[in-house]
Coordinates of C-alpha atoms in Angstrom, one line a residue:
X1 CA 0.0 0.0 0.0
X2 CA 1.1 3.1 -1.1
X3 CA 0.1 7.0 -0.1
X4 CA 0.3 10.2 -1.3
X5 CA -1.6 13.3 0.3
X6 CA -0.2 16.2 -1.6
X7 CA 2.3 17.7 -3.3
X8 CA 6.0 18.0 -2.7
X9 CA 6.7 21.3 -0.8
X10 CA 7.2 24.7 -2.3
X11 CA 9.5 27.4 -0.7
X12 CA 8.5 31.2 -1.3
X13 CA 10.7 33.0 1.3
X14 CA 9.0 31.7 4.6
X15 CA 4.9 32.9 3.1
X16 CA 2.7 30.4 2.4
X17 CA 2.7 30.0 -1.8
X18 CA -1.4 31.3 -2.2
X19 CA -0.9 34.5 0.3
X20 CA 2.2 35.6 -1.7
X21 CA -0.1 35.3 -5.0
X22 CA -2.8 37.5 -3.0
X23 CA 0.0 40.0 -2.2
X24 CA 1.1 40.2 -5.4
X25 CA -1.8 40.5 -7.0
X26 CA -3.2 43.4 -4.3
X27 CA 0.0 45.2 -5.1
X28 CA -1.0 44.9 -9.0
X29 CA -4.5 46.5 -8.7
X30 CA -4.0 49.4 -6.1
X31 CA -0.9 50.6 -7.9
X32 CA 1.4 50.0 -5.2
X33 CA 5.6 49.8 -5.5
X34 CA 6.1 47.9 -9.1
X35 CA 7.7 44.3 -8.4
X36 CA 9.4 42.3 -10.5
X37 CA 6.2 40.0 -9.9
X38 CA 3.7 42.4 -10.6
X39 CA 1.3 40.8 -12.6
X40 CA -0.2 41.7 -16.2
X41 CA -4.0 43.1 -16.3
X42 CA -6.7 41.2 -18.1
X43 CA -6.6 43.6 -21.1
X44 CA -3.0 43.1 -20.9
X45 CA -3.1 39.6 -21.4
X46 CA -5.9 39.5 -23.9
X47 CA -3.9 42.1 -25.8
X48 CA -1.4 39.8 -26.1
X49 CA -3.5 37.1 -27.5
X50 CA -4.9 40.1 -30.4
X51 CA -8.2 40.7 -28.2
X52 CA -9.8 43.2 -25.6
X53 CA -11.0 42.7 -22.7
X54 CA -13.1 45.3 -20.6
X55 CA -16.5 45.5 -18.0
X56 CA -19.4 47.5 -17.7
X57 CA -19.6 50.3 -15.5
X58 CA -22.4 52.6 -14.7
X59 CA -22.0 57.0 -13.5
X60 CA -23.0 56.0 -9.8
X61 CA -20.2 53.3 -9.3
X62 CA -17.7 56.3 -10.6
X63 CA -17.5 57.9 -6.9
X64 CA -15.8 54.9 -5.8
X65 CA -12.4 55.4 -6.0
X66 CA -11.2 51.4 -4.9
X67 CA -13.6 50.8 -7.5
X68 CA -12.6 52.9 -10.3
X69 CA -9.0 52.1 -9.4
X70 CA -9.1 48.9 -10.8
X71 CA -11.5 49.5 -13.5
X72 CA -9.4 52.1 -15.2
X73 CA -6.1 49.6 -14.2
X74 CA -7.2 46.2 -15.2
X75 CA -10.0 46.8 -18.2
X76 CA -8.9 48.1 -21.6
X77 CA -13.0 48.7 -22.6
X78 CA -16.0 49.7 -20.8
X79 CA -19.1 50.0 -21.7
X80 CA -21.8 51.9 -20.0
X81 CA -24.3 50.4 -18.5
X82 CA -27.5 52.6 -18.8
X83 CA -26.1 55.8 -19.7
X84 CA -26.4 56.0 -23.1
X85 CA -30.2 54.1 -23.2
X86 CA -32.9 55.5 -25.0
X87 CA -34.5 56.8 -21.4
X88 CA -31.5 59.1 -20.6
X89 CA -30.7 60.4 -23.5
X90 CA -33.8 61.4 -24.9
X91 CA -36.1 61.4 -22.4
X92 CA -38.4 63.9 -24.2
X93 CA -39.2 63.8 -27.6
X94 CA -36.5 65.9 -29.2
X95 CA -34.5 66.9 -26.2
X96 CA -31.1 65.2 -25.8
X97 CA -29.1 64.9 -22.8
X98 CA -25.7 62.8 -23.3
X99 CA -24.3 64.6 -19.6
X100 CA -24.2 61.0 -18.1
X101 CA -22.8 59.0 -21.3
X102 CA -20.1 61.8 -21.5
X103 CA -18.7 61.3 -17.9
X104 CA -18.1 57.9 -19.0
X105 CA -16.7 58.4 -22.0
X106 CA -14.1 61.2 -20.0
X107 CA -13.3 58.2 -17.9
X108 CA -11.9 56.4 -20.8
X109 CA -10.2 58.8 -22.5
X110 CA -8.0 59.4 -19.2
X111 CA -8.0 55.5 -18.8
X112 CA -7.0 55.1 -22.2
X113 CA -10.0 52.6 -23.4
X114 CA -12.2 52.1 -25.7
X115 CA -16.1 52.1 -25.6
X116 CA -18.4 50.3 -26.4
X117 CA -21.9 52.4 -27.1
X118 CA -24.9 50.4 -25.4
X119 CA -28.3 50.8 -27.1
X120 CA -29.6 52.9 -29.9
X121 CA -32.4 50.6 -29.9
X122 CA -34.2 48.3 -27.6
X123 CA -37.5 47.5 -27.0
X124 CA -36.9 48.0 -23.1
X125 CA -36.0 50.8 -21.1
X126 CA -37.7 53.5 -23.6
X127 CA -39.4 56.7 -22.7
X128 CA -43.6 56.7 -22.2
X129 CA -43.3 59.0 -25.4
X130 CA -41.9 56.5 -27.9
X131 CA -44.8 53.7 -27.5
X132 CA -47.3 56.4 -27.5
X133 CA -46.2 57.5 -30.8
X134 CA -48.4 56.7 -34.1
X135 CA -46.9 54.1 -36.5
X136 CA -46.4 56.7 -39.0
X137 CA -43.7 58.5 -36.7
X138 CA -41.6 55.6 -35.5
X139 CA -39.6 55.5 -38.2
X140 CA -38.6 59.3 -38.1
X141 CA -37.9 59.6 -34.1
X142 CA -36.0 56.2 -34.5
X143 CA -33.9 57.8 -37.3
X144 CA -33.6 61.2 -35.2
X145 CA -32.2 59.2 -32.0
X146 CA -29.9 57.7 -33.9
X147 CA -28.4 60.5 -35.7
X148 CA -28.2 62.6 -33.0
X149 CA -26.2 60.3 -30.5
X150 CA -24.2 58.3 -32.8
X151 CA -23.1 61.7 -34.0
X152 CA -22.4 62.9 -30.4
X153 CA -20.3 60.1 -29.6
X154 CA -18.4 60.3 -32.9
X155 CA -15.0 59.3 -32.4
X156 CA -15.4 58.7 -28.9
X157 CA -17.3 55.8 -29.6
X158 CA -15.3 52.9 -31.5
X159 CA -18.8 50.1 -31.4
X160 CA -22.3 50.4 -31.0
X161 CA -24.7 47.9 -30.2
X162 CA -27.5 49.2 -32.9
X163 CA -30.2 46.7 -31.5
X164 CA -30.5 45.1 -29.1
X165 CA -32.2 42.0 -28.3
X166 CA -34.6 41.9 -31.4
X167 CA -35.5 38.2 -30.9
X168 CA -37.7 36.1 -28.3
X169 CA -36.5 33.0 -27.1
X170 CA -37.8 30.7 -30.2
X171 CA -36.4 33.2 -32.6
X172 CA -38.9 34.9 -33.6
X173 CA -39.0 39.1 -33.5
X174 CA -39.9 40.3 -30.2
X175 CA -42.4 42.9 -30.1
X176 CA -41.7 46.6 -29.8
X177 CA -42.6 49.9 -31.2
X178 CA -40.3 49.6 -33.6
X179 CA -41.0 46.2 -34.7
X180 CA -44.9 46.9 -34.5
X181 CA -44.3 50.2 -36.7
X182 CA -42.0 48.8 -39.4
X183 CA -41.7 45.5 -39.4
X184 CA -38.2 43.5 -39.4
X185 CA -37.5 46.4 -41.9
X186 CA -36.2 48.5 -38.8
X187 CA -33.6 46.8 -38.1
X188 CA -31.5 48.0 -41.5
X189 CA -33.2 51.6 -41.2
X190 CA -31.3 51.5 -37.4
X191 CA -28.4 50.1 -38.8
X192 CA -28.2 52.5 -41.8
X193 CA -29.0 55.4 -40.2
X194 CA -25.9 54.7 -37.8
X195 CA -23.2 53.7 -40.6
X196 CA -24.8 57.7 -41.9
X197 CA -23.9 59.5 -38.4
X198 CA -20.5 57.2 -37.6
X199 CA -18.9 55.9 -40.6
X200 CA -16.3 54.8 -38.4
X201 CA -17.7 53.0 -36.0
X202 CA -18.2 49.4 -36.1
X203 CA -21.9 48.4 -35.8
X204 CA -23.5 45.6 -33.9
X205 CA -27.1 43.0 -33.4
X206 CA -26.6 42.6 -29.9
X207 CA -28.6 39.5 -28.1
X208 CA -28.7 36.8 -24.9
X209 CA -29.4 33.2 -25.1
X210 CA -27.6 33.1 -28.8
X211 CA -24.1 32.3 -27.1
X212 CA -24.5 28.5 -28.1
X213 CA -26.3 26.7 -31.0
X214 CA -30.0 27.0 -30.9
X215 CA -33.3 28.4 -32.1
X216 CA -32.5 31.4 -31.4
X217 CA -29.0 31.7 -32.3
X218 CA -29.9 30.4 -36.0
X219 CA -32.2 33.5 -36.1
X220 CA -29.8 35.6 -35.6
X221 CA -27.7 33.8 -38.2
X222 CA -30.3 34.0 -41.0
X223 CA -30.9 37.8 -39.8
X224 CA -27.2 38.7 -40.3
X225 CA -26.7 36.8 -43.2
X226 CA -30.2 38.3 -45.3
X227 CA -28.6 42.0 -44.2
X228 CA -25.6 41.5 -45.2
X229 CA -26.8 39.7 -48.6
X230 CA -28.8 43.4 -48.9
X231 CA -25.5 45.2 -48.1
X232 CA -26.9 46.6 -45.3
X233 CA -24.2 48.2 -43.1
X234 CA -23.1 45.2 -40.0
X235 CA -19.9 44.7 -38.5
X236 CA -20.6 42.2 -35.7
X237 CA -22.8 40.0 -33.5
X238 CA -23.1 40.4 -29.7
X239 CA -23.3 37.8 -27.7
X240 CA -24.4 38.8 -24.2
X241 CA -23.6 35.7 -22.6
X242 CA -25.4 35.9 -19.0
X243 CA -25.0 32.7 -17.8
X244 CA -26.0 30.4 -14.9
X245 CA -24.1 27.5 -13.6
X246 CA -27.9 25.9 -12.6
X247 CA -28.2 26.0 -16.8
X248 CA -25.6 23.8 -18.7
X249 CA -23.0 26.1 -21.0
X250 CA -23.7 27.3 -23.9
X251 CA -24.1 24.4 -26.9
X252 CA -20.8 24.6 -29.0
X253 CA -20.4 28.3 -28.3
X254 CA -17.3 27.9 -30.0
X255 CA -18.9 26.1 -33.6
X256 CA -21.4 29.1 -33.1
X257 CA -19.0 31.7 -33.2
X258 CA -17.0 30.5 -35.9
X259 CA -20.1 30.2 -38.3
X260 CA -20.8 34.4 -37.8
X261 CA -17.4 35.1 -38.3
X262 CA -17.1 32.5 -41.3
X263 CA -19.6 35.8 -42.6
X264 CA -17.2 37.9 -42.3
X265 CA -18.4 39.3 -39.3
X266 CA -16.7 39.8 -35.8
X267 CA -18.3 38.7 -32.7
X268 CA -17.5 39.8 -29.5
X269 CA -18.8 38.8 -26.0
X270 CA -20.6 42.0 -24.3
X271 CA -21.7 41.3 -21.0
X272 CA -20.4 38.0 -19.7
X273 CA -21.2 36.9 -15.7
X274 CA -22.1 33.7 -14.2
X275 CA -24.6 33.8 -11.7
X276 CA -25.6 31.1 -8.9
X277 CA -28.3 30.3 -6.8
X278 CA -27.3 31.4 -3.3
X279 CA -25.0 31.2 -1.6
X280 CA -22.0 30.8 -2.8
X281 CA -20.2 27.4 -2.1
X282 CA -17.3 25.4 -4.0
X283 CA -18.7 23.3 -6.0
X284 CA -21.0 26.8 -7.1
X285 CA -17.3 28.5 -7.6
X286 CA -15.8 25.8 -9.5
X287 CA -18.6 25.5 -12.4
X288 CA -18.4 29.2 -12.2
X289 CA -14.5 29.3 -13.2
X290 CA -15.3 26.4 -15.1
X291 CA -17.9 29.1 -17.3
X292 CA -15.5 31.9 -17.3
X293 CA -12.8 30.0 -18.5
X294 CA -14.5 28.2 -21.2
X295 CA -15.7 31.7 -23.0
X296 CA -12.2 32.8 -22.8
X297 CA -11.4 30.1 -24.6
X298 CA -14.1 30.1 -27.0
X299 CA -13.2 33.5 -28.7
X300 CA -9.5 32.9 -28.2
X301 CA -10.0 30.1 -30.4
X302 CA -12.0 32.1 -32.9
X303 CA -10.0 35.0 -34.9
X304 CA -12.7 37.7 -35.4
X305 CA -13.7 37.2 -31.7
X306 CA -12.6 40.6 -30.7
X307 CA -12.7 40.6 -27.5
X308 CA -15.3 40.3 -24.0
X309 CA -16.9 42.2 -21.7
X310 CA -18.2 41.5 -18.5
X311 CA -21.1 43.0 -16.7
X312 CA -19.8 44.5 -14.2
X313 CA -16.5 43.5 -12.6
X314 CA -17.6 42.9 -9.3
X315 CA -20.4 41.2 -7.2
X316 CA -20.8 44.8 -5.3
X317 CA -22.6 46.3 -8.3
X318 CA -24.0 43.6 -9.9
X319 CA -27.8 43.6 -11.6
X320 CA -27.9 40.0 -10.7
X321 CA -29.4 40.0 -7.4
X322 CA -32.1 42.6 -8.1
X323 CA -33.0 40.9 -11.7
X324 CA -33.2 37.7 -10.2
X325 CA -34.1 37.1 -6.2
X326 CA -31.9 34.5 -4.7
X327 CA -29.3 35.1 -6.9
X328 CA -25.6 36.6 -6.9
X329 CA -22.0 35.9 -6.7
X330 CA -21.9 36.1 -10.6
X331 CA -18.9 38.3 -11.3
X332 CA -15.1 38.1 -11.4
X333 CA -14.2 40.0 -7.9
X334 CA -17.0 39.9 -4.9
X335 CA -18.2 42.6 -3.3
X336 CA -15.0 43.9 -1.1
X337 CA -13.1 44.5 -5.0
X338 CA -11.1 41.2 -4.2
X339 CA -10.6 38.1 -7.2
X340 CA -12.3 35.5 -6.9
X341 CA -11.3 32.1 -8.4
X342 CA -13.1 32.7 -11.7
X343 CA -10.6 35.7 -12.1
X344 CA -7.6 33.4 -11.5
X345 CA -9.5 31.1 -14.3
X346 CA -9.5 33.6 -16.6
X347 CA -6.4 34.9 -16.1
X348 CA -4.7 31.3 -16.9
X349 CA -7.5 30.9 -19.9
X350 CA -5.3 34.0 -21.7
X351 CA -2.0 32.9 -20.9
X352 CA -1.4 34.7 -17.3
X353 CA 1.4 33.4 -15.2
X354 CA 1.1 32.2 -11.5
X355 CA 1.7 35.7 -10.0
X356 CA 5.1 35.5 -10.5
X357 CA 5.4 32.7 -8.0
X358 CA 6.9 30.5 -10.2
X359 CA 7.7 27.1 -9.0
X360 CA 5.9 23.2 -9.2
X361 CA 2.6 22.7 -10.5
X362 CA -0.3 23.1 -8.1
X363 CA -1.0 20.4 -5.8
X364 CA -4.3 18.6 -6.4
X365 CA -6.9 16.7 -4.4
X366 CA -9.6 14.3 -5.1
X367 CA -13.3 14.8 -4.2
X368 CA -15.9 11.9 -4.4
X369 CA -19.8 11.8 -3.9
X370 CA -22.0 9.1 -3.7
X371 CA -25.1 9.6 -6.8
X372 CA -26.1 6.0 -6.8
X373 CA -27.8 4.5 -3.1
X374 CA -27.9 1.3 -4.7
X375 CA -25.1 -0.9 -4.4
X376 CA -26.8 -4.0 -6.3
X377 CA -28.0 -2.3 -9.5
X378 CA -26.3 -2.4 -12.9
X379 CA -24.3 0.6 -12.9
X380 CA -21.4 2.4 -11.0
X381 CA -22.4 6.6 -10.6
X382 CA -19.2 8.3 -8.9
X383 CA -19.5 11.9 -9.0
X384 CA -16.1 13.1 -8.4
X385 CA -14.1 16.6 -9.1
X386 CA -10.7 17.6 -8.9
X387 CA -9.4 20.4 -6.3
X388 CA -5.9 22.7 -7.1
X389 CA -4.9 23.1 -3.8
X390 CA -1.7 24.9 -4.7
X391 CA -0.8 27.9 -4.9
X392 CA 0.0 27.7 -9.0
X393 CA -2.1 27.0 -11.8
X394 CA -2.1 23.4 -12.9
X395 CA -2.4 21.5 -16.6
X396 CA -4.6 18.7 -17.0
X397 CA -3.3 17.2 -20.0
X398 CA -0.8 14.9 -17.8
X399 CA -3.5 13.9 -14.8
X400 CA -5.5 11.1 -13.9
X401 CA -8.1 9.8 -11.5
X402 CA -8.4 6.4 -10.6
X403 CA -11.5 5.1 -8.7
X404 CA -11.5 1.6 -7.7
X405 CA -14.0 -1.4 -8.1
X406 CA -14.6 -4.4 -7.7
X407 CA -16.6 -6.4 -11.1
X408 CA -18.6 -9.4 -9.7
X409 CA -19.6 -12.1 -12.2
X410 CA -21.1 -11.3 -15.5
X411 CA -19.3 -9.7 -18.7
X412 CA -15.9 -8.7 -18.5
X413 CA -16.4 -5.7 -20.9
X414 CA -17.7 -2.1 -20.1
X415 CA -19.2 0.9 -21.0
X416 CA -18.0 3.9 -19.3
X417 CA -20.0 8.0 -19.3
X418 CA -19.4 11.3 -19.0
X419 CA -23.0 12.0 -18.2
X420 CA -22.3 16.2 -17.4
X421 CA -19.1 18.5 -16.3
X422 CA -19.3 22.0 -16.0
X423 CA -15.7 22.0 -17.9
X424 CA -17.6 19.6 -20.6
X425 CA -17.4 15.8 -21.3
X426 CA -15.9 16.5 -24.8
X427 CA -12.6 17.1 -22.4
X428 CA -12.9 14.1 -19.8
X429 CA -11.7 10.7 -21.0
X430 CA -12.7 7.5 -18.9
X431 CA -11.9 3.6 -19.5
X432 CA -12.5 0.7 -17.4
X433 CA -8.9 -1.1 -16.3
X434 CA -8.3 -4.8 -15.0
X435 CA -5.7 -4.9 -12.2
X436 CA -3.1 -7.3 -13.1
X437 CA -3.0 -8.1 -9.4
X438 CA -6.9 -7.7 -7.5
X439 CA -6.9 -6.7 -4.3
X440 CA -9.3 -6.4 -1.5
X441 CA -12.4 -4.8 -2.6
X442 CA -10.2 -3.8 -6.3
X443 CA -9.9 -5.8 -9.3
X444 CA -10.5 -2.8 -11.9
X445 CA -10.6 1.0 -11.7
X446 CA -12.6 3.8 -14.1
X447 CA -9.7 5.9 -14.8
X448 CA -10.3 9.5 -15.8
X449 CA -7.9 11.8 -17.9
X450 CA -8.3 15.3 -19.5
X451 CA -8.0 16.0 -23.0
X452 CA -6.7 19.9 -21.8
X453 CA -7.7 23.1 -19.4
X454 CA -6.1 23.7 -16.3
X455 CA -7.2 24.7 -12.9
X456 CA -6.0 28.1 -11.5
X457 CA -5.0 28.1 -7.7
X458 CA -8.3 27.3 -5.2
X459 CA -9.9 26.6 -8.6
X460 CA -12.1 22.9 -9.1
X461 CA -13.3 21.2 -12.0
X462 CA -16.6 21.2 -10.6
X463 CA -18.3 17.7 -10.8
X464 CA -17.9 15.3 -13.0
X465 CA -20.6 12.7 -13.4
X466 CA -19.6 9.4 -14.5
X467 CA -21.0 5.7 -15.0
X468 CA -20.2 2.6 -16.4
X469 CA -21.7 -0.4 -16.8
X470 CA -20.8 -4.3 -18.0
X471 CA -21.6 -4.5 -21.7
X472 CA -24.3 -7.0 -20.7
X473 CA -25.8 -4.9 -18.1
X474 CA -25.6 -7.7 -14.7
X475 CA -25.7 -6.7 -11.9
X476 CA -22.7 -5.0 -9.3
X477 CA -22.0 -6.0 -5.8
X478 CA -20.4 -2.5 -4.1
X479 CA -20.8 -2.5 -0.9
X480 CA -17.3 -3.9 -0.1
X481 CA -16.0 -1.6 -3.3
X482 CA -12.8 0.2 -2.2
X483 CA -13.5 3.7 -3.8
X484 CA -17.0 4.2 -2.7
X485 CA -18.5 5.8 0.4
X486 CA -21.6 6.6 0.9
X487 CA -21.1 10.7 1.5
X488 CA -24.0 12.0 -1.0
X489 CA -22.2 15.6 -0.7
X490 CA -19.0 16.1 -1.8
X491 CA -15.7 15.4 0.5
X492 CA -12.1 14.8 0.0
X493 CA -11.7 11.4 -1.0
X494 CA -8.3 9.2 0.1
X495 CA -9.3 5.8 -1.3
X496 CA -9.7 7.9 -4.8
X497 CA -6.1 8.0 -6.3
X498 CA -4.5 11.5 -8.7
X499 CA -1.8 10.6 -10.7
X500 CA 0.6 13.6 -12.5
X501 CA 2.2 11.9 -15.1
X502 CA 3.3 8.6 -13.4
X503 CA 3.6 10.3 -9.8
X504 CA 0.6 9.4 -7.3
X505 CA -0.1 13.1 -6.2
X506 CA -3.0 12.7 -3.7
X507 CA -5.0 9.2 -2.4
X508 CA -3.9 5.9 -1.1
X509 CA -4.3 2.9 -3.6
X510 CA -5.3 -0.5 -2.6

């Protein structure tokens, strides 16, 4: 019998590896003495990789200076929140006021970013005026808005989302006065009568729930591709991307971007967070980084995917909770301005170092929970996950997970599943193994590997549901099995072994 609880040790001058990564990174974002370890910003990173990367902001979060400190440090584009909406800036019919979109716009020019303009037209958020309208004038006032504030922001503005959200949920054209007054015909008349007032700018279709393949995404694609067939003036698509880890991700997000940009068109993510069902917990946290790092990897993987935004920066100003009761925790840093995992997952996503640690790999753990009360059925369920307790990022490409079994009579053939991983099945392999020499309560394992990812420090792979079978479907024994307990929550797990290359990192075999 052999065991392995962790890691070898790491030396960082006499701190713990994590709380010199903390350091570090506090030093980074308050603008504090520069260190040889001071780490690169988001933008920095996605820069680097030929995208942007920015978050929302709103003119009441601009009196907080902790706040602002790091959005004018570590975001390279902001887009305001409400500021430039049809509400504020035209509140009365003909009578503009841009004083609120302007203060953000200041803020980026001293901050060096770009902005992203957010909404000439929506269907939500509009003045009492513009529904009350006759049909006959839609068209005009539309025309007018547009002109007037894509003219304002000329210059200052480098992308506007033109319209936004045009589609319900099963892709057909959500109702508005817009759509009631001109048909699917004012989506062009929007779009043309921006490319008029900003030649420069690039212009934008801006929607949720079109992030993966789906009903709704293809009407967006058949949308796109008719206006562009008509030479109408487009640039991009907008994929809002507010997620849930209670909802699975987004259905080949990746595919789906690739086939707007295969157009000719860029897309860009525009308000990215993840929200949860509170509160807050690891296995919450993990499919959460899991989320993050997946988008990040999405458009990286995708040329004309310029770049993402999230929606806000931080938990303390978050529309989350108010938009949806019960619900928070969705963004990168909580409500104190501090990073949360899903930060440290996006930061390794784009390439980041470690924090200038430098040193081993993290250290890893094994977690294990019980999704199967019957130990007499047909099938094996572990639900396990995989834990960087280290104080470095950590590959997967070189780990495994062995979980131990014992077969019973029957065929000596299996079946193994991925049933559902928040960092998807397409990247977890699994086989069933004969031990060349059985052991108590052991004579094969289901071992697990990863096709690629990595988990940043604190970070989990959230769970991984798995099953196997014998290819003619008799019947287990487990209760004497040496991997399983009967824990129906998740808990570290010794009799479950993690293997880095052909070192046993955490576990105890048989």
């Amino acid at each position: 019998m052999s065991s392995v609880m962790r890691c070898g040790h790491r030396r960082t001058r006499g701190l713990p590896a994590l709380l010199v990564g903390s350091l570090t990174l506090a030093f980074a974002l308050s603008g504090g003495p520069a260190t040889a370890a001071q780490q690169s910003t988001l933008h920095e990173l996605a820069e680097a990789q030929g995208k942007y990367f920015g978050s929302a902001t709103d003119n009441s979060e601009l009196s907080d200076a902790a706040y602002t400190a790091t959005l004018g440090s570590e975001f390279g584009q902001i887009t305001p929140g409400n500021s430039m909406k049809w509400d504020t800036t035209e509140p009365v019919q003909g009578q503009f006021n841009f004083t609120k979109g302007d203060v953000i716009t200041a803020f980026a020019a001293q901050h060096d970013q770009t902005v992203r303009g957010h909404t000439l037209v929506w269907h939500s958020q509009l003045p009492n005026w513009v529904g009350a309208l006759p049909s006959a004038q839609v068209e005009a006032a539309m025309t007018r808005h547009i002109t007037e504030e894509a003219t304002h922001y000329r210059g200052a503005v480098t992308a506007w989302d033109v319209v936004n959200e045009p589609f319900n949920e099963d892709g057909t054209f959500r109702t508005s006065p817009f759509y009631t007054a001109m048909g699917t015909d004012y989506i062009a008349t929007a779009l043309r009568a921006a490319h008029a007032a900003d030649p420069d700018a690039k212009l934008y279709l801006n929607d949720y729930n079109i992030e993966g393949l789906g009903a709704k995404s293809d009407a967006m694609y058949a949308l796109v591709s008719e206006l562009l067939d008509e030479g109408v003036p487009l640039d991009g698509v907008g994929m809002q991307a507010h997620l849930a880890v209670q909802y699975g991700f987004p259905y080949q997000m990746q595919a789906n971007m690739k086939r707007f940009a295969d157009l000719g068109l860029d897309v860009a993510v525009t308000e990215l967070d993840v929200r949860m069902q509170l509160p807050s917990d690891t296995t919450k946290s993990a499919t959460q980084s899991a989320y993050y790092r997946q988008v990040v990897e999405a458009c990286l993987a995708v040329e004309r995917c310029v770049g993402i935004t999230v929606w806000d920066y931080t938990d303390k100003y978050s529309w989350v909770p108010s938009t949806f009761p019960g619900q928070g925790a969705a963004n990168l840093y909580d409500e104190n301005l501090l990073p949360k995992p899903a930060h440290a997952a996006v930061r390794t996503a784009l390439g980041g170092d470690d924090g200038g640690q430098g040193g081993e790999p993290g250290a890893l753990k094994a977690q294990y929970r019980n999704s199967d009360a019957s130990v007499g059925d047909n099938q094996i369920k572990p639900g396990l996950q995989l834990v960087n307790t280290g104080g470095a990022a950590r590959g997967l490409t070189d780990v495994k997970v062995r979980y131990w079994f014992t077969a019973g009579n029957g065929a000596s053939s299996y079946s193994s599943w991925c049933d559902w991983s928040p960092i998807g099945c397409s990247t977890v392999t699994h086989r069933v193994v004969a031990m060349d020499t059985p052991k108590a309560g052991a004579d094969h394992y289901l071992e697990v590997g990863f096709t690629g990812g990595s988990l940043a420090p604190g970070a989990s792979t959230g769970e991984i549901q798995l099953r196997l079978n014998k290819t003619d479907w008799s019947a287990f024994d487990e209760s004497d099995d040496y991997s399983r307990s009967t824990g129906t929550s998740y808990a570290d797990a010794p009799k479950i072994a993690v293997y880095a290359g052909d070192e046993l990192v955490w576990g105890i075999e048989p």
